[in-house]
Amino acid sequence: MALLEIKNLYVSYGSIRALHGISFKVEEGEVVTLIGANGAGKTTTLKTISGLLRPDKGQIVYDGVDITRMGADAIVRRGLIHVPEGRRIFAPLTVRENLEMGAFTRKDKHEIEESMERVFTLFPRLKERVEQPGGTLSGGEQQMLAVGRALMAKPRLLLMDEPSMGLAPILVEEIFEIIREINEQGVTILLVEQNAHMAFSVAHRGYVMETGVIQLEGPASELAENPQVREAYLGGG
Amino acid sequence: MGVRAEGSPSVNTAFLNRKNGAWLNRLSAAFFALLGVGVIYVLGKAFVDNPSVFTQQVMNGLQLGFIYALIALGYTMIYGIVKLINFAHGDVFMVGSFTSFYAIATMNLHRWPARLWPSMSEGLVVLIGTITVILLSMLVSGILAIVMERFAYRPLRNKPRIAALITAIGVSFFLEYFGALPFVFSNNYITYPRPFEVVVYDAGTIPPAAMIGMWVLFIVSVVTYIVMLVMGKKGNAAAQAWARHPLLQFGMLFGGFLAVVLTLAGVKIEVGGKVWDLSASNVMLVIMGASIILQVGLQYIVTQTKLGKAMRAAAYDKPAARLMGINVDYVIASTFALGGGLAGAAGVLYATAFKQVHHLMGIIPGLKAFVAAVIGGIGSIPGAFVGGLIMGETEVLAAGFISTPMRDAIAFSMLIVVLLVWPQGIFGEPPGEKV
Ligand SMILES: Nc1ncnc2c1ncn2[C@@H]1O[C@H](COP(=O)(O)OP(=O)(O)OP(=O)(O)O)[C@@H](O)[C@H]1O
Ligand SMILES: [Mg+2]
């Protein structure tokens, strides 16, 4: 059974429909990427999974449980964690407090402290800035904080919305290296990306979305070779 | 209206162009600057003429200011998290006053320790009794604020903001005139039985140990604070965290204010052959002490507890807070509860100071506290504190040395004066930072 299964999902903003019946699966242990042009509905899909938006129709099954109508906080408690588009760091809170918020649903202080140490080994730069307000970090550091904050929740499935957005190429490499590392530690990842090239390099499988529907799917290596995909998302080459 | 080419000038718009507006603004700035100079002159003269009376009035202004600060905290916290100016907040304060009135007048709650343990010393009975009355009023006001949020504001949360604002005015009228019903609070001015007798302390009746203790507390906290700040600047993360710790704030505020007031009242001051005649009542000391303890307690909750951090996170970005697993509805309700609780405590202190309760008593202090919050920078907790003190001082000094009937007008015009200098309020953040 898949860890996450989306069945025929329809989502609207007011009277404007953004998703027109999409279905896909994420198996435990995989990195699955969801690519598509601006406005295709990728962010909408992730927000609906994590409970920020309510679908008109369709079903979301996570770990065998229907979470379609569940509150966002209950979903987090099940280990389904969403790293939102644009990082959404709590600017007035310190780096430490941001990380603590990531662990909001956890109780054991000792384990939380351990997770924090693990985040600091992954991102030593955050450790140097623990008492600094999150809003004073650079864009790249904020992205590290956003990922670190999500890891504080002990995720089983991580939804990542454009983690490479606005980062210098060297940092993009670094972030993808970390995504791979997180996955190797047993976390399943659903990765939304504009940078299809990098996304295919870490993902096992992928889905291509266009204006609210899924156009193509397949193993990442196959999608990367697909002429249509190359034309639209990999710069023609 | 004639058809006009795009962008062509017209007589009408020339009237409103920016140059004229700037000129008017400068005129008003000059007017208020002149007014400010006049006020400083009048106050300065009052101080030179009779420094003793002036200083006493400043101390009385502190007493009022500490009450406004407590009410202002509720406005600022609620605005911070839901961007709503809760116009019914002053009425929550009123309900707090009445709760303590009934607790004292009909239930004799302030004497409960004496009934349980008749041998308990009088001082302890008064202390525990008064704290109990304050806590009960805080509880009732806090629950009232939660109910208000749940049934009046939450259903409107995703509607245009003006809807909740107008609802707040409606809730305010409801509480005021529901309170006026004969079987509720009635529309009489009711004499308020204080939970303790008034005692006035002056030179000779304040033990030196109390003064010295406060000074020691103050100095130790300030020194620790400075050391932590310096160490923090050098990159010591633990020191940075300590510099922000509410415990140090408590030491500095509680120690500092009480040290100054106790010393002024308790030490015989003689200048140029004239002896200053200063005093501090126990009411004043209780108000200052309770207000500082509650404010620092709030700071503690907001900066050190999980709930408080979740409040700040939700105030900044609600969807992101939900992605952390924070139940935003719960956090908002808690914010109302805390704000309401502080207003309830302020209600007890206010009634204790002025010895009267009335169903409309919340309106003017509520408005002044609102102005205090705006002056301090709405959304800022230290701002509410500073704004409250400014409002209290302005009102008392204006009444004492400028014009008693004009005191509210002068107090409210502080809003314009301060906002001319700090458009966002003293501690306000520049706009455009929020998501
Ligand atoms: N809050 C909103 N209100 C109305 N329409 C919205 C809202 N958010 C998104 N949409 C619309 O829904 C569609 C899908 O948007 P979505 O943000 O999911 O796209 P996306 O694939 O994440 O794009 P991008 O790559 O630019 O982030 C778009 O047409 C967008 O205009
Ligand atoms: Mg998007």
XYZ file of C-alpha atoms and ligand atoms in Angstrom:
704
model
C 0.000 0.000 0.000
C 1.272 3.451 -0.904
C 2.193 5.840 1.903
C 0.246 8.613 0.200
C -2.493 8.199 -2.330
C -4.366 11.040 -4.002
C -7.584 10.003 -5.691
C -9.376 12.219 -8.192
C -8.822 15.494 -6.358
C -10.759 18.651 -7.300
C -9.883 21.952 -5.577
C -11.203 25.473 -6.182
C -10.475 28.983 -5.006
C -13.968 30.454 -4.769
C -15.496 29.778 -8.166
C -12.163 29.216 -9.922
C -11.153 25.592 -10.124
C -7.419 24.986 -9.785
C -7.235 21.164 -9.733
C -9.332 19.110 -12.120
C -9.267 15.609 -10.736
C -5.674 14.630 -10.137
C -4.517 11.239 -8.885
C -1.078 10.043 -7.904
C 0.815 7.929 -5.397
C 3.906 8.130 -3.286
C 5.401 4.879 -2.001
C 7.215 4.646 1.301
C 10.912 5.520 0.954
C 10.595 7.226 -2.423
C 11.462 10.693 -3.640
C 8.666 11.677 -6.006
C 8.777 14.941 -7.887
C 5.882 16.999 -9.150
C 6.904 19.439 -11.847
C 4.926 21.875 -13.922
C 4.773 25.434 -15.192
C 3.778 28.415 -13.067
C 0.153 28.200 -12.067
C -0.122 24.486 -12.861
C -1.493 23.780 -9.386
C 1.501 22.262 -7.611
C 1.285 24.456 -4.525
C -2.472 23.978 -4.447
C -1.935 20.212 -4.412
C 0.479 20.362 -1.470
C -1.722 22.765 0.499
C -4.677 20.453 0.054
C -2.702 17.439 1.239
C -1.504 19.247 4.359
C -4.996 20.437 5.242
C -4.675 24.147 4.472
C -7.215 23.856 1.655
C -10.385 21.764 1.452
C -11.024 19.835 -1.763
C -14.403 19.935 -3.491
C -14.154 16.276 -4.362
C -11.710 13.415 -4.118
C -9.782 11.648 -1.429
C -6.386 11.804 0.248
C -5.235 8.613 1.940
C -2.098 8.719 4.048
C -0.731 5.638 5.764
C -4.040 3.879 5.223
C -6.102 6.656 6.821
C -8.405 9.067 5.013
C -7.062 12.514 5.924
C -9.151 14.465 3.414
C -11.172 16.305 6.074
C -8.610 16.260 8.856
C -7.343 19.486 10.463
C -3.849 20.689 9.580
C -2.579 20.114 13.130
C -3.825 16.517 13.216
C -2.094 15.833 9.921
C 1.198 17.212 11.256
C 0.889 14.953 14.270
C 0.864 11.952 11.906
C 4.266 12.914 10.532
C 3.122 14.471 7.259
C 5.082 17.736 7.132
C 4.867 20.495 4.546
C 7.778 22.862 3.844
C 5.871 25.730 2.253
C 6.738 27.718 -0.838
C 8.773 30.803 -0.022
C 10.118 29.332 3.253
C 7.665 31.140 5.523
C 10.128 31.523 8.388
C 8.725 33.232 11.492
C 10.810 36.374 11.121
C 10.406 37.770 14.676
C 11.222 34.425 16.300
C 14.815 33.370 16.824
C 16.309 30.480 14.887
C 15.950 28.320 17.993
C 12.319 29.311 18.442
C 11.603 28.588 14.795
C 13.029 25.106 15.267
C 11.005 24.665 18.451
C 7.867 25.551 16.516
C 8.750 22.783 14.099
C 8.626 20.395 17.049
C 5.354 21.893 18.297
C 3.441 18.625 18.336
C 6.181 16.694 20.135
C 6.369 16.352 23.884
C 9.647 14.740 24.920
C 12.069 17.617 25.645
C 15.094 15.346 25.519
C 14.219 13.947 22.090
C 13.486 17.436 20.786
C 16.937 18.535 21.920
C 18.421 15.548 20.089
C 16.587 16.454 16.910
C 17.890 19.978 17.208
C 21.443 18.703 17.461
C 20.861 16.608 14.349
C 19.589 19.673 12.481
C 22.701 21.557 13.570
C 24.979 18.812 12.237
C 23.129 19.008 8.941
C 23.209 22.837 8.899
C 26.124 24.075 11.040
C 25.356 27.625 9.943
C 22.099 27.588 11.848
C 23.908 26.734 15.042
C 26.012 29.886 14.799
C 22.822 31.920 14.575
C 20.526 30.233 17.124
C 19.594 33.390 19.006
C 19.242 35.564 15.925
C 15.744 36.448 14.637
C 14.835 34.256 11.676
C 14.087 37.323 9.575
C 17.734 38.398 9.698
C 19.015 35.253 7.936
C 19.991 35.246 4.274
C 17.680 33.585 1.775
C 19.767 30.431 1.701
C 19.980 30.244 5.470
C 16.218 30.733 5.669
C 15.735 27.780 3.350
C 17.982 25.693 5.602
C 15.932 26.833 8.567
C 12.718 25.920 6.776
C 14.034 22.415 6.072
C 15.488 22.100 9.575
C 12.194 23.230 11.091
C 10.362 20.530 9.153
C 12.842 17.883 10.307
C 12.128 18.901 13.914
C 8.675 17.376 13.493
C 10.179 13.919 12.854
C 8.573 13.666 9.427
C 7.657 10.424 7.794
C 6.540 12.154 4.615
C 7.961 15.538 3.673
C 6.190 17.785 1.153
C 8.702 20.301 -0.205
C 7.547 23.228 -2.302
C 10.352 24.624 -4.487
C 13.192 24.365 -1.988
C 15.651 25.705 -4.581
C 13.698 28.868 -5.327
C 15.901 31.957 -5.352
C 19.097 30.187 -4.339
C 22.516 30.519 -5.931
C 23.543 27.429 -7.966
C 26.006 26.251 -5.331
C 23.316 26.370 -2.660
C 20.885 24.571 -4.939
C 23.369 21.705 -5.147
C 23.729 21.740 -1.399
C 19.979 21.672 -0.761
C 19.479 18.755 -3.144
C 22.356 16.910 -1.520
C 20.547 17.317 1.772
C 17.254 16.163 0.300
C 19.012 13.000 -0.799
C 20.518 12.582 2.654
C 17.168 13.036 4.397
C 15.649 10.473 2.090
C 18.446 8.001 2.808
C 17.628 8.337 6.485
C 14.189 6.924 5.663
C 12.016 9.970 5.028
C 9.687 9.810 2.042
C 9.675 13.006 -0.016
C 7.215 14.628 -2.376
C 9.178 17.356 -4.107
C 7.639 20.196 -6.090
C 10.187 21.908 -8.322
C 10.696 24.366 -11.151
C 14.264 23.145 -11.478
C 13.311 19.941 -13.296
C 16.902 19.038 -14.003
C 17.854 18.875 -10.323
C 14.519 17.341 -9.373
C 14.986 14.421 -11.766
C 18.480 13.877 -10.440
C 17.237 13.056 -6.929
C 13.756 11.676 -7.639
C 12.837 8.063 -8.250
C 9.628 8.902 -10.035
C 7.926 12.023 -11.289
C 4.622 13.532 -12.361
C 4.210 16.415 -14.782
C 1.315 18.754 -14.100
C -0.314 21.245 -16.402
C -3.242 23.535 -15.565
C -4.682 21.379 -12.869
C -4.270 17.949 -14.438
C -1.479 15.380 -14.478
C -0.102 15.080 -17.992
C 2.695 12.559 -17.688
C 4.126 10.197 -15.151
C 6.947 7.728 -14.951
C 10.374 6.963 -13.520
C 12.499 10.099 -13.234
C 15.066 8.840 -15.717
C 12.367 8.199 -18.331
C 10.739 11.584 -17.823
C 14.108 13.245 -18.140
C 14.449 11.659 -21.585
C 10.899 12.441 -22.688
C 11.040 14.893 -25.633
C 7.963 16.818 -24.433
C 9.444 17.264 -20.992
C 12.811 18.216 -22.393
C 11.134 20.779 -24.605
C 9.053 22.346 -21.830
C 11.099 21.986 -18.635
C 14.664 21.174 -19.456
C 15.394 24.079 -21.747
C 14.994 22.168 -25.017
C 18.451 20.583 -24.835
C -18.662 65.793 -15.259
C -16.958 66.601 -18.513
C -14.777 64.213 -20.405
C -11.146 64.922 -19.780
C -7.986 63.592 -21.325
C -6.102 61.102 -19.199
C -3.694 62.755 -16.829
C -4.533 66.340 -17.740
C -4.391 68.717 -14.790
C -7.540 70.211 -13.411
C -8.375 72.883 -10.903
C -9.915 70.331 -8.572
C -6.910 68.074 -8.218
C -4.515 70.989 -7.935
C -6.238 71.743 -4.667
C -5.325 68.337 -3.301
C -1.848 68.064 -4.687
C 0.930 66.976 -2.432
C 2.589 70.336 -2.067
C -0.440 71.857 -0.394
C -0.843 68.781 1.785
C 2.772 68.997 2.883
C 2.294 72.653 3.730
C -0.720 71.843 5.894
C 1.179 69.046 7.589
C 3.998 71.417 8.418
C 1.499 73.892 9.775
C -0.028 71.269 12.042
C 3.423 70.056 13.094
C 4.354 73.629 13.955
C 1.114 74.049 15.886
C 1.699 70.965 17.953
C 5.359 71.801 18.421
C 4.335 75.189 19.765
C 1.764 73.524 21.981
C 4.451 71.136 23.177
C 6.780 73.993 24.045
C 3.934 75.661 25.936
C 3.176 72.483 27.859
C 6.835 71.986 28.725
C 7.001 75.586 29.913
C 3.909 75.247 32.116
C 5.105 71.956 33.584
C 8.637 73.238 34.061
C 7.317 76.277 35.858
C 5.107 74.122 38.056
C 8.117 72.033 38.965
C 10.269 75.049 39.799
C 7.485 76.705 41.795
C 6.696 73.698 43.877
C 8.873 70.658 43.217
C 7.309 68.669 46.009
C 3.747 68.887 44.676
C 4.953 68.258 41.148
C 6.852 65.126 42.112
C 3.863 63.857 44.053
C 1.724 64.300 40.945
C 4.251 62.385 38.861
C 3.974 59.541 41.369
C 0.181 59.672 41.112
C 0.491 59.617 37.338
C 2.495 56.415 37.591
C -0.317 54.797 39.531
C -2.828 55.577 36.780
C -0.344 54.768 34.029
C 0.295 51.283 35.377
C -3.433 50.573 35.182
C -3.669 51.867 31.601
C -0.668 49.754 30.695
C -2.453 46.586 31.827
C -5.509 47.395 29.728
C -3.377 48.463 26.761
C -1.675 45.050 26.722
C -4.981 43.422 25.797
C -5.568 45.783 22.891
C -2.074 45.272 21.609
C -2.023 41.480 21.916
C -5.405 41.027 20.290
C -4.511 43.439 17.517
C -1.216 41.626 17.059
C -2.827 38.270 16.422
C -6.154 39.009 14.704
C -5.654 42.634 13.566
C -8.819 43.590 15.407
C -9.257 46.618 17.611
C -11.402 45.068 20.277
C -13.586 47.998 21.237
C -15.292 45.873 23.856
C -12.034 45.527 25.787
C -12.864 48.427 28.107
C -16.081 46.659 29.007
C -14.202 43.504 29.889
C -12.293 45.743 32.295
C -15.614 46.972 33.701
C -16.816 43.403 34.205
C -13.571 42.737 36.062
C -14.328 45.617 38.411
C -17.853 44.387 39.066
C -16.684 40.825 39.615
C -14.415 42.019 42.388
C -17.179 44.250 43.721
C -19.522 41.294 44.164
C -16.713 39.103 45.430
C -15.964 41.624 48.164
C -19.372 43.134 48.925
C -21.569 40.057 48.837
C -19.240 37.083 49.163
C -16.677 38.620 51.485
C -14.125 36.712 49.434
C -11.241 38.972 50.453
C -11.569 37.679 54.017
C -11.638 33.965 53.235
C -8.282 33.102 54.820
C -9.437 34.641 58.117
C -12.568 32.523 58.123
C -10.603 29.371 57.458
C -7.687 30.110 59.779
C -8.830 32.673 62.375
C -5.353 32.854 63.845
C -3.715 34.021 60.619
C -1.981 37.379 60.819
C -3.938 40.314 59.404
C -1.273 41.219 56.845
C -1.270 37.752 55.368
C -5.082 37.636 55.282
C -5.185 40.902 53.334
C -2.475 39.758 50.954
C -4.001 36.367 50.181
C -7.536 37.793 50.130
C -6.622 40.547 47.680
C -4.749 38.177 45.400
C -7.739 35.836 45.410
C -10.087 38.668 44.419
C -7.771 39.727 41.592
C -7.427 36.151 40.350
C -11.200 35.640 40.362
C -11.731 38.839 38.367
C -9.038 37.800 35.923
C -10.694 34.432 35.494
C -14.164 35.868 34.870
C -12.857 38.527 32.475
C -10.715 35.993 30.671
C -13.686 33.690 30.166
C -15.795 36.613 28.983
C -13.115 37.471 26.410
C -13.014 33.861 25.192
C -16.791 33.762 24.816
C -16.712 37.060 22.951
C -14.081 35.770 20.562
C -15.838 32.476 20.004
C -19.297 33.815 19.264
C -18.751 37.327 17.937
C -15.356 37.464 16.239
C -14.413 33.981 15.100
C -17.338 33.629 12.676
C -16.136 36.846 11.005
C -12.451 36.027 10.914
C -12.281 35.442 7.160
C -14.632 38.296 6.349
C -13.488 41.859 5.642
C -11.904 43.349 8.710
C -14.460 46.133 9.032
C -17.150 43.537 9.859
C -15.367 42.422 13.023
C -14.585 46.014 13.952
C -18.240 47.018 13.821
C -19.179 43.851 15.676
C -16.717 44.872 18.386
C -18.556 48.162 18.794
C -21.806 46.201 19.018
C -20.387 43.842 21.632
C -19.198 46.867 23.587
C -22.684 48.439 23.648
C -24.189 45.093 24.519
C -21.971 44.675 27.579
C -22.451 48.265 28.669
C -26.233 48.265 28.508
C -26.726 44.679 29.505
C -24.802 45.744 32.591
C -27.213 48.629 33.077
C -30.147 46.273 33.661
C -31.374 46.557 37.242
C -30.713 42.897 38.020
C -27.219 42.950 36.487
C -25.012 45.863 37.565
C -27.753 48.567 37.525
C -27.058 52.034 36.218
C -26.030 53.493 39.575
C -22.666 54.701 40.690
C -21.832 52.151 43.361
C -19.331 52.714 46.137
C -16.620 50.089 45.956
C -15.444 48.475 49.158
C -11.679 48.155 48.901
C -10.233 44.755 49.728
C -7.895 46.488 52.178
C -7.717 49.713 54.198
C -5.741 52.588 52.771
C -2.469 53.266 54.519
C -0.304 56.224 53.526
C 3.427 55.895 53.955
C 5.807 58.809 54.196
C 9.160 59.672 55.717
C 9.716 57.515 58.765
C 7.019 54.904 58.088
C 8.842 53.078 55.327
C 11.455 50.682 56.682
C 14.883 51.440 55.162
C 15.310 47.728 54.541
C 12.486 47.852 51.967
C 14.139 50.706 50.102
C 17.571 49.147 50.203
C 16.164 45.817 49.111
C 14.546 47.377 46.061
C 17.701 49.257 45.147
C 19.751 46.080 45.453
C 17.274 44.193 43.266
C 17.381 46.981 40.714
C 21.147 47.340 40.610
C 21.832 43.610 40.519
C 19.398 43.170 37.628
C 20.779 46.105 35.668
C 24.361 44.946 36.116
C 23.457 41.382 35.132
C 21.581 42.698 32.129
C 24.540 44.761 30.952
C 26.971 41.883 31.448
C 24.699 39.534 29.470
C 24.312 42.115 26.747
C 28.063 42.572 26.400
C 28.730 38.835 26.459
C 25.904 38.341 23.972
C 27.450 40.873 21.601
C 30.605 38.767 21.634
C 28.566 35.849 20.343
C 27.659 33.958 23.506
C 24.239 32.534 22.631
C 23.264 31.706 26.213
C 24.015 35.270 27.266
C 21.910 36.596 24.409
C 19.001 34.503 25.624
C 19.522 35.680 29.213
C 19.607 39.336 28.208
C 16.053 38.885 26.946
C 14.876 36.909 29.959
C 11.794 38.278 31.772
C 13.427 37.610 35.128
C 15.870 40.436 34.498
C 13.070 42.649 33.246
C 11.228 41.951 36.456
C 14.233 42.920 38.546
C 14.785 46.106 36.639
C 11.151 47.241 36.509
C 9.935 46.096 39.921
C 13.157 47.045 41.667
C 13.557 50.302 39.790
C 10.068 51.733 40.094
C 9.509 50.679 43.686
C 12.977 51.808 44.736
C 12.367 55.289 43.364
C 8.851 55.631 44.763
C 9.746 54.220 48.176
C 12.816 56.429 48.396
C 10.954 59.560 47.380
C 8.228 58.888 49.931
C 10.385 57.416 52.648
C 13.418 59.686 52.746
C 13.129 63.177 54.125
C 14.127 65.390 51.200
C 15.157 68.919 52.012
C 15.979 71.412 49.271
C 16.827 75.027 50.068
C 15.415 74.837 53.545
C 12.066 73.477 52.339
C 11.079 69.946 53.262
C 9.375 67.954 50.486
C 6.148 66.403 51.584
C 5.869 63.197 49.575
C 3.896 60.073 50.327
C 2.953 56.768 48.756
C -0.204 54.897 49.626
C -0.432 51.148 49.810
C -2.936 51.404 46.946
C -0.255 52.980 44.780
C 2.311 50.367 45.739
C -0.107 47.496 45.141
C -1.060 48.883 41.738
C 2.538 49.304 40.662
C 3.638 45.968 42.024
C 0.698 43.992 40.655
C 0.907 45.667 37.276
C 4.622 44.961 36.915
C 4.242 41.349 38.072
C 1.417 40.752 35.600
C 3.226 42.402 32.718
C 6.419 40.507 33.317
C 4.355 37.340 33.729
C 2.870 38.010 30.341
C 6.338 38.574 28.896
C 7.334 35.267 30.406
C 4.426 33.483 28.745
C 5.013 35.161 25.408
C 8.767 34.642 25.225
C 9.446 31.476 27.211
C 6.490 29.122 26.881
C 5.390 27.016 23.976
C 1.992 28.701 23.934
C 3.569 32.155 23.821
C 5.926 31.250 21.025
C 2.991 29.777 19.125
C 1.161 33.088 19.662
C 4.002 35.042 18.161
C 4.301 32.576 15.298
C 0.574 32.753 14.578
C 0.591 36.538 14.832
C 3.240 36.605 12.146
C 1.964 33.943 9.738
C -1.148 31.874 10.426
C -0.956 29.335 7.579
C 2.693 28.629 8.395
C 1.745 28.224 12.060
C -0.864 25.656 11.065
C 1.807 23.760 9.139
C 3.730 23.456 12.423
C 0.719 21.682 13.914
C -0.315 24.738 15.910
C -4.040 24.952 16.526
C -4.457 28.589 15.566
C -8.023 28.865 16.900
C -6.837 27.725 20.294
C -3.940 30.157 20.241
C -6.220 33.066 19.350
C -8.657 32.114 22.112
C -5.738 31.998 24.571
C -4.663 35.454 23.492
C -8.128 36.800 24.207
C -8.099 35.026 27.562
C -4.788 36.592 28.552
C -5.796 40.054 27.373
C -9.147 39.754 29.130
C -7.489 38.518 32.300
C -5.157 41.506 32.408
C -8.101 43.852 31.840
C -9.918 42.141 34.712
C -6.974 42.702 37.032
C -6.807 46.322 35.886
C -10.516 46.610 36.740
C -9.877 45.569 40.343
C -6.949 47.978 40.679
C -8.878 50.852 39.130
C -11.884 50.348 41.371
C -9.578 50.094 44.384
C -7.991 53.406 43.450
C -11.192 55.317 42.670
C -13.615 53.564 45.043
C -16.468 53.445 42.582
C -17.954 51.143 39.981
C -20.432 51.899 37.220
C -21.597 50.076 34.101
C -20.053 52.708 31.796
C -16.787 52.976 33.700
C -14.903 51.031 31.016
C -15.393 53.487 28.180
C -12.922 56.257 29.011
C -10.140 54.115 30.533
C -10.639 51.740 27.597
C -10.188 54.532 25.075
C -7.171 55.891 26.907
C -5.577 52.473 27.025
C -6.290 52.068 23.331
C -4.539 55.378 22.688
C -1.711 54.166 24.936
C -1.355 51.039 22.810
C -1.252 53.087 19.613
C 1.256 55.523 21.089
C 3.509 52.652 22.091
C 3.113 50.989 18.707
C 0.133 48.665 18.473
C 1.220 45.031 18.541
C 4.180 45.774 20.819
C 4.129 44.641 24.449
C 6.805 47.072 25.721
C 4.958 49.700 23.711
C 1.770 49.113 25.700
C 3.718 49.597 28.910
C 5.415 52.824 27.841
C 2.254 54.150 26.207
C 0.273 53.435 29.369
C 2.711 55.385 31.500
C 2.692 58.290 29.039
C -1.100 58.418 29.125
C -1.255 58.216 32.898
C 1.310 60.965 33.370
C -0.241 63.199 30.748
C -3.648 62.936 32.311
C -2.537 63.559 35.886
C -0.110 66.368 35.068
C -2.603 68.017 32.730
C -5.272 67.875 35.415
C -2.912 69.150 38.078
C -1.120 71.960 36.302
C -2.878 72.872 33.081
C -6.615 72.486 33.285
C -8.670 69.917 35.119
C -11.652 69.896 32.751
C -9.294 69.726 29.759
C -7.326 66.763 31.012
C -8.924 64.177 28.729
C -8.596 66.434 25.694
C -4.928 66.913 26.465
C -4.420 63.222 27.121
C -6.025 62.257 23.807
C -4.043 64.858 21.881
C -0.900 63.008 23.008
C -1.859 60.573 20.275
C -1.336 63.207 17.591
C 1.818 64.559 19.176
C 3.485 61.152 19.492
C 2.404 59.943 16.075
C 3.866 63.066 14.477
C 7.263 61.985 15.749
C 6.830 58.207 15.505
C 4.182 57.462 12.889
C 4.182 53.761 13.836
C 4.121 54.413 17.555
C 7.214 54.359 19.706
C 7.952 50.637 19.430
C 5.947 50.017 16.282
C 7.404 48.163 13.360
C 7.510 49.810 9.948
C 4.701 48.572 7.710
C 5.224 46.046 4.949
C 7.158 43.537 6.978
C 4.239 41.287 7.658
C 3.234 38.473 5.324
N -5.349 32.190 -3.092
C -5.730 32.018 -4.384
N -6.870 32.582 -4.827
C -7.262 32.406 -6.111
N -6.591 31.696 -7.008
C -5.445 31.118 -6.617
C -4.956 31.249 -5.290
N -3.793 30.574 -5.170
C -3.576 30.038 -6.401
N -4.562 30.360 -7.265
C -4.660 29.939 -8.666
O -4.624 28.540 -8.726
C -3.821 28.100 -9.808
C -2.732 27.163 -9.301
O -1.847 27.892 -8.452
P -0.640 27.219 -7.674
O -0.139 28.198 -6.721
O -1.087 25.919 -7.148
O 0.393 27.021 -8.858
P 1.873 26.450 -8.817
O 1.888 25.285 -9.709
O 2.332 26.234 -7.426
O 2.677 27.638 -9.488
P 4.154 28.201 -9.176
O 5.101 27.298 -9.853
O 4.138 29.543 -9.820
O 4.322 28.231 -7.708
C -3.284 29.347 -10.464
O -4.080 29.611 -11.612
C -3.460 30.425 -9.445
O -3.726 31.645 -10.061
Mg 3.760 27.091 -6.278
